[in-house]
Coordinates of C-alpha atoms and ligand atoms in Angstrom, one line a residue:
X1 CA -61.7 -53.9 -2.0
X2 CA -58.4 -54.5 -3.7
X3 CA -58.9 -58.2 -3.3
X4 CA -62.4 -58.0 -4.6
X5 CA -61.2 -56.1 -7.7
X6 CA -58.5 -58.7 -8.5
X7 CA -61.1 -61.4 -8.2
X8 CA -63.4 -59.7 -10.7
X9 CA -60.5 -59.1 -13.1
X10 CA -59.7 -62.8 -12.9
X11 CA -63.4 -63.8 -13.4
X12 CA -63.6 -61.6 -16.5
X13 CA -60.2 -62.9 -17.7
X14 CA -58.5 -59.6 -18.2
X15 CA -55.3 -59.9 -20.2
X16 CA -52.0 -58.0 -20.4
X17 CA -53.6 -55.9 -23.2
X18 CA -56.8 -55.1 -21.3
X19 CA -57.2 -51.9 -19.5
X20 CA -59.1 -50.4 -16.5
X21 CA -61.2 -47.3 -16.4
X22 CA -61.3 -45.5 -13.1
X23 CA -64.6 -43.7 -13.1
X24 CA -65.2 -41.8 -9.9
X25 CA -63.5 -39.5 -7.3
X26 CA -60.0 -39.7 -5.9
X27 CA -60.7 -42.8 -3.8
X28 CA -61.8 -44.8 -6.9
X29 CA -58.8 -43.4 -9.0
X30 CA -56.2 -44.3 -6.3
X31 CA -57.7 -47.8 -5.9
X32 CA -58.3 -48.6 -9.6
X33 CA -54.8 -47.2 -10.4
X34 CA -53.2 -49.4 -7.7
X35 CA -55.1 -52.5 -9.0
X36 CA -54.0 -51.7 -12.6
X37 CA -50.4 -51.2 -11.4
X38 CA -50.3 -54.6 -9.8
X39 CA -52.6 -57.0 -11.7
X40 CA -50.5 -59.1 -14.1
X41 CA -47.6 -56.9 -13.0
X42 CA -49.3 -53.9 -14.6
X43 CA -52.1 -53.3 -17.1
X44 CA -53.0 -50.0 -18.7
X45 CA -55.5 -47.7 -17.0
X46 CA -57.4 -44.5 -17.8
X47 CA -58.6 -41.9 -15.3
X48 CA -62.1 -40.5 -15.6
X49 CA -62.2 -38.3 -12.5
X50 CA -65.7 -37.1 -11.4
X51 CA -64.9 -34.8 -8.5
X52 CA -63.2 -31.4 -8.8
X53 CA -60.4 -32.6 -6.5
X54 CA -59.8 -35.7 -8.6
X55 CA -59.9 -33.7 -11.9
X56 CA -57.4 -31.1 -10.7
X57 CA -55.2 -33.2 -8.5
X58 CA -55.4 -36.9 -7.8
X59 CA -56.0 -38.2 -11.4
X60 CA -52.8 -36.5 -12.6
X61 CA -49.3 -37.4 -11.5
X62 CA -49.4 -41.2 -11.2
X63 CA -49.6 -41.7 -7.4
X64 CA -51.8 -44.6 -6.8
X65 CA -52.4 -46.6 -3.6
X66 CA -54.6 -47.7 -0.7
X67 CA -54.8 -47.2 3.0
X68 CA -53.9 -49.6 5.7
X69 CA -55.3 -49.6 9.2
X70 CA -51.9 -48.3 10.3
X71 CA -52.2 -45.2 8.1
X72 CA -53.2 -43.5 4.8
X73 CA -51.5 -44.4 1.5
X74 CA -49.1 -46.8 3.1
X75 CA -49.2 -49.2 0.1
X76 CA -48.9 -47.8 -3.4
X77 CA -47.0 -47.2 -6.5
X78 CA -46.0 -44.5 -9.0
X79 CA -48.0 -45.6 -12.1
X80 CA -49.1 -43.2 -14.8
X81 CA -52.5 -43.4 -16.5
X82 CA -52.5 -43.6 -20.3
X83 CA -55.1 -40.8 -20.4
X84 CA -57.0 -38.5 -18.0
X85 CA -60.4 -37.5 -19.3
X86 CA -62.2 -34.8 -17.3
X87 CA -65.8 -34.6 -18.3
X88 CA -67.0 -31.4 -16.7
X89 CA -70.7 -32.5 -16.9
X90 CA -69.9 -34.9 -14.0
X91 CA -69.2 -31.9 -11.8
X92 CA -72.9 -30.9 -12.0
X93 CA -74.0 -33.5 -9.5
X94 CA -71.2 -33.0 -7.0
X95 CA -72.4 -31.9 -3.6
X96 CA -71.6 -28.2 -2.8
X97 CA -69.3 -29.1 0.1
X98 CA -67.2 -31.4 -2.1
X99 CA -67.0 -28.8 -4.8
X100 CA -65.7 -26.1 -2.4
X101 CA -63.2 -28.6 -1.0
X102 CA -61.8 -29.1 -4.5
X103 CA -61.4 -25.3 -4.8
X104 CA -58.9 -25.5 -2.0
X105 CA -56.5 -27.4 -4.3
X106 CA -57.4 -25.0 -7.2
X107 CA -56.4 -22.0 -5.1
X108 CA -53.3 -23.8 -4.0
X109 CA -52.0 -23.9 -7.6
X110 CA -52.4 -20.2 -7.8
X111 CA -50.3 -19.7 -4.6
X112 CA -47.6 -22.2 -5.4
X113 CA -47.1 -21.6 -9.2
X114 CA -49.3 -19.1 -10.9
X115 CA -50.1 -15.6 -9.6
X116 CA -52.2 -15.0 -12.7
X117 CA -54.4 -18.0 -11.9
X118 CA -54.8 -16.7 -8.4
X119 CA -55.9 -13.3 -9.6
X120 CA -58.3 -14.9 -12.1
X121 CA -59.9 -16.9 -9.4
X122 CA -60.2 -13.8 -7.2
X123 CA -62.0 -12.1 -10.1
X124 CA -64.1 -14.9 -11.4
X125 CA -64.9 -16.8 -8.1
X126 CA -68.7 -16.1 -8.4
X127 CA -68.7 -17.8 -11.9
X128 CA -66.6 -20.6 -10.6
X129 CA -69.0 -21.2 -7.7
X130 CA -71.9 -21.3 -10.2
X131 CA -69.8 -24.0 -12.0
X132 CA -70.1 -22.1 -15.3
X133 CA -68.7 -24.7 -17.8
X134 CA -66.4 -22.2 -19.6
X135 CA -64.9 -21.0 -16.4
X136 CA -64.5 -24.6 -15.1
X137 CA -62.8 -25.7 -18.3
X138 CA -60.2 -22.9 -18.1
X139 CA -59.5 -23.5 -14.5
X140 CA -59.4 -27.3 -14.5
X141 CA -57.2 -27.4 -17.6
X142 CA -54.7 -24.9 -16.1
X143 CA -54.5 -26.9 -12.8
X144 CA -53.9 -30.1 -14.7
X145 CA -51.2 -28.4 -16.7
X146 CA -49.5 -27.1 -13.5
X147 CA -49.6 -30.5 -11.8
X148 CA -48.2 -32.2 -14.9
X149 CA -45.4 -29.7 -15.2
X150 CA -44.4 -30.0 -11.6
X151 CA -44.6 -33.8 -11.6
X152 CA -42.7 -33.8 -14.9
X153 CA -39.8 -32.2 -13.1
X154 CA -39.8 -34.8 -10.3
X155 CA -42.0 -37.9 -10.8
X156 CA -41.1 -39.8 -7.7
X157 CA -40.9 -37.1 -5.1
X158 CA -38.0 -35.8 -3.1
X159 CA -37.5 -32.6 -5.1
X160 CA -39.8 -29.9 -6.6
X161 CA -42.9 -32.1 -6.4
X162 CA -42.9 -31.1 -2.7
X163 CA -44.4 -27.7 -3.6
X164 CA -47.7 -29.5 -4.2
X165 CA -47.8 -30.1 -0.4
X166 CA -48.2 -26.4 0.4
X167 CA -50.5 -26.3 3.5
X168 CA -50.5 -30.0 3.7
X169 CA -48.3 -30.6 6.7
X170 CA -50.6 -28.7 8.9
X171 CA -53.7 -29.8 6.9
X172 CA -52.9 -33.5 7.3
X173 CA -52.3 -33.0 11.1
X174 CA -55.7 -31.3 11.3
X175 CA -57.3 -34.3 9.5
X176 CA -55.5 -36.6 11.8
X177 CA -56.4 -35.0 15.2
X178 CA -60.0 -34.5 14.1
X179 CA -60.3 -38.3 13.4
X180 CA -60.6 -38.2 9.6
X181 CA -64.2 -37.3 8.6
X182 CA -64.9 -34.1 10.5
X183 CA -63.2 -32.1 7.8
X184 CA -62.9 -32.9 4.1
X185 CA -59.3 -32.9 2.9
X186 CA -59.8 -29.6 1.1
X187 CA -61.2 -27.9 4.2
X188 CA -58.2 -29.1 6.3
X189 CA -55.7 -27.8 3.7
X190 CA -57.5 -24.5 3.5
X191 CA -56.7 -23.9 7.2
X192 CA -53.3 -25.4 6.6
X193 CA -52.5 -23.0 3.8
X194 CA -53.6 -20.0 5.8
X195 CA -51.2 -21.2 8.6
X196 CA -48.5 -21.8 6.1
X197 CA -48.9 -18.3 4.8
X198 CA -48.4 -17.0 8.3
X199 CA -45.3 -19.1 8.7
X200 CA -44.1 -17.7 5.4
X201 CA -44.4 -14.2 6.8
X202 CA -42.2 -15.1 9.7
X203 CA -39.6 -17.0 7.7
X204 CA -39.6 -15.4 4.3
X205 CA -41.3 -12.1 4.8
X206 CA -44.4 -12.8 2.8
X207 CA -46.3 -9.5 2.6
X208 CA -49.3 -8.9 4.8
X209 CA -51.3 -8.0 1.7
X210 CA -50.7 -11.4 0.2
X211 CA -51.7 -13.1 3.4
X212 CA -54.9 -11.1 3.4
X213 CA -55.6 -12.1 -0.2
X214 CA -55.0 -15.8 0.5
X215 CA -57.2 -15.8 3.6
X216 CA -59.9 -13.8 2.0
X217 CA -60.1 -16.1 -1.1
X218 CA -60.5 -19.2 1.0
X219 CA -63.2 -17.5 3.0
X220 CA -65.0 -16.4 -0.1
X221 CA -64.8 -19.9 -1.4
X222 CA -66.7 -21.0 1.7
X223 CA -63.7 -22.8 3.2
X224 CA -62.7 -22.7 6.9
X225 CA -59.7 -20.5 7.8
X226 CA -60.0 -20.9 11.6
X227 CA -60.2 -24.0 13.8
X228 CA -61.4 -24.5 17.3
X229 CA -58.6 -25.8 19.4
X230 CA -57.8 -25.6 23.0
X231 CA -54.2 -25.7 24.3
X232 CA -54.2 -29.5 24.6
X233 CA -55.4 -30.1 21.1
X234 CA -52.9 -27.6 19.8
X235 CA -50.2 -29.8 21.3
X236 CA -51.8 -32.9 19.7
X237 CA -51.7 -31.1 16.4
X238 CA -47.9 -30.4 16.8
X239 CA -47.4 -34.0 17.7
X240 CA -49.4 -35.2 14.6
X241 CA -47.2 -32.9 12.4
X242 CA -44.1 -34.6 13.7
X243 CA -45.6 -38.0 12.6
X244 CA -46.3 -36.8 9.1
X245 CA -44.5 -38.8 6.4
X246 CA -42.8 -35.7 5.1
X247 CA -40.8 -35.4 8.3
X248 CA -37.2 -36.7 7.9
X249 CA -34.6 -36.9 10.6
X250 CA -37.2 -35.7 13.1
X251 CA -37.4 -32.3 11.5
X252 CA -40.6 -30.8 10.1
X253 CA -40.0 -29.2 6.7
X254 CA -42.4 -26.8 5.2
X255 CA -43.3 -25.4 1.8
X256 CA -43.4 -21.6 2.2
X257 CA -44.4 -18.7 0.0
X258 CA -42.2 -15.8 -1.0
X259 CA -45.1 -14.2 -2.7
X260 CA -48.3 -15.4 -4.3
X261 CA -47.2 -17.6 -7.3
X262 CA -43.8 -18.5 -5.9
X263 CA -42.9 -21.0 -3.1
X264 CA -39.8 -22.7 -1.9
X265 CA -39.7 -26.1 -0.2
X266 CA -37.6 -27.8 2.4
X267 CA -37.9 -24.9 4.8
X268 CA -37.0 -25.4 8.4
X269 CA -39.2 -23.6 10.9
X270 CA -38.4 -23.3 14.6
X271 CA -41.0 -24.8 16.8
X272 CA -42.0 -21.5 18.5
X273 CA -42.8 -20.0 15.1
X274 CA -45.0 -23.0 14.3
X275 CA -46.7 -22.5 17.6
X276 CA -47.3 -18.8 16.8
X277 CA -48.8 -19.6 13.4
X278 CA -51.1 -22.2 14.9
X279 CA -52.2 -19.7 17.5
X280 CA -53.2 -17.4 14.7
X281 CA -55.5 -19.9 13.0
X282 CA -57.2 -20.8 16.3
X283 CA -60.6 -19.4 16.8
X284 CA -59.9 -17.8 20.2
X285 CA -63.4 -17.5 21.5
X286 CA -64.2 -21.1 20.8
X287 CA -60.8 -22.2 22.2
X288 CA -61.9 -20.7 25.5
X289 CA -65.2 -22.4 25.2
X290 CA -63.5 -25.7 24.4
X291 CA -61.1 -25.6 27.4
X292 CA -63.9 -24.9 29.9
Ligands
NAD1 N1 -53.2 -39.8 -6.0 C1 -53.0 -38.6 -5.6 O1 -52.1 -37.9 -6.1 C2 -54.0 -38.0 -4.7 C3 -54.0 -36.6 -4.5 C4 -55.0 -36.0 -3.7 C5 -55.9 -36.9 -3.1 N2 -55.9 -38.2 -3.3 C6 -56.9 -39.1 -2.7 O2 -58.2 -38.8 -3.2 C7 -59.1 -39.1 -2.3 C8 -60.1 -37.9 -2.2 O3 -60.7 -37.8 -3.5 P1 -62.2 -37.1 -3.6 O4 -62.2 -35.8 -3.0 O5 -62.5 -37.1 -5.1 O6 -63.1 -38.0 -2.7 P2 -64.0 -39.2 -3.1 O7 -63.5 -40.1 -4.1 O8 -64.3 -39.8 -1.7 O9 -65.4 -38.5 -3.6 C9 -66.1 -37.7 -2.8 C10 -67.6 -38.0 -2.7 O10 -68.2 -37.6 -3.9 C11 -68.9 -38.7 -4.5 N3 -68.9 -38.4 -5.9 C12 -67.9 -38.6 -6.8 N4 -68.1 -38.1 -8.0 C13 -69.4 -37.5 -7.9 C14 -70.2 -36.8 -8.8 N5 -69.8 -36.5 -10.1 N6 -71.4 -36.4 -8.4 C15 -71.8 -36.7 -7.1 N7 -71.1 -37.3 -6.2 C16 -69.9 -37.7 -6.6 C17 -68.2 -39.9 -4.0 O11 -69.1 -41.0 -4.1 C18 -67.8 -39.5 -2.6 O12 -68.9 -39.7 -1.7 C19 -58.4 -39.3 -1.0 O13 -58.5 -40.7 -0.7 C20 -57.0 -38.9 -1.2 O14 -56.1 -39.6 -0.5 C21 -55.0 -38.8 -4.1
ZN2 ZN1 -54.3 -32.2 -1.2

């Protein structure tokens, strides 16, 4: 697809001063941004994200790229769009499952950065699920603000930007072992965030009440908080976590929550604690069924 895009740009004789508009979800945004970053050594581009996930997450922050057979996002760049224009009308046609998956990232911003946002989502979730424009506008704008603030502190990763990965180490591993496609990204990170909350209890003493609120909000948003895994697949999950690109020096580092609204990154977690948290998100009855 990258090659086909370059060819079209050449046919239409785009110049240094031309620009590309990425109209679509995160896949289109990442691809168009990558093409813009590399064509003629970089031409301007504009993000017009049309999914909730793309509006609150992938369109902001400048990470662009494409997948290889060997893995996701292996080729890419940090390349900022000149403008991100979120037209909330586009959300009207988004399938329900995609919308709910986007909410997993929205809820994440509450957990990692903004306790007030979290409380607001708890209170106004029914309106949000009805996609009321006023509600959507407030929430989408706040999420973009948070992402921009965090990326502003650390554009190219390695520092505070890591907090955006709350729930993602486990979430990515879930996507990986289920063969990408069974769960949407948002669904996988909903389970990942619940597991990360349990790890946070063990390592940082996150209060049981906060864990309950987190789990409950994902549930109310129609997102999975439990996964069916037998012992063998649980091992596979651990193995996949070790292969995650956030692993350095063989150690898995986690983003953990002290309380709703405040997280810390670069946290080491002993393997038996990870095992324990995974056991808690496993749907026991089905894990027995699965292992039969
Ligand atoms: N660059 C980043 O920082 C970053 C961050 C998070 C995710 N991502 C990437 O984003 C991608 C996921 O993005 P996504 O969730 O938007 O998925 P997507 O782009 O695949 O869109 C989801 C589905 O919705 C359809 N769609 C898009 N807009 C629609 C609309 N308005 N109405 C009806 N259908 C619509 C699409 O055709 C697609 O089938 C992944 O590839 C992920 O790696 C990038
Ligand atoms: Zn994500």
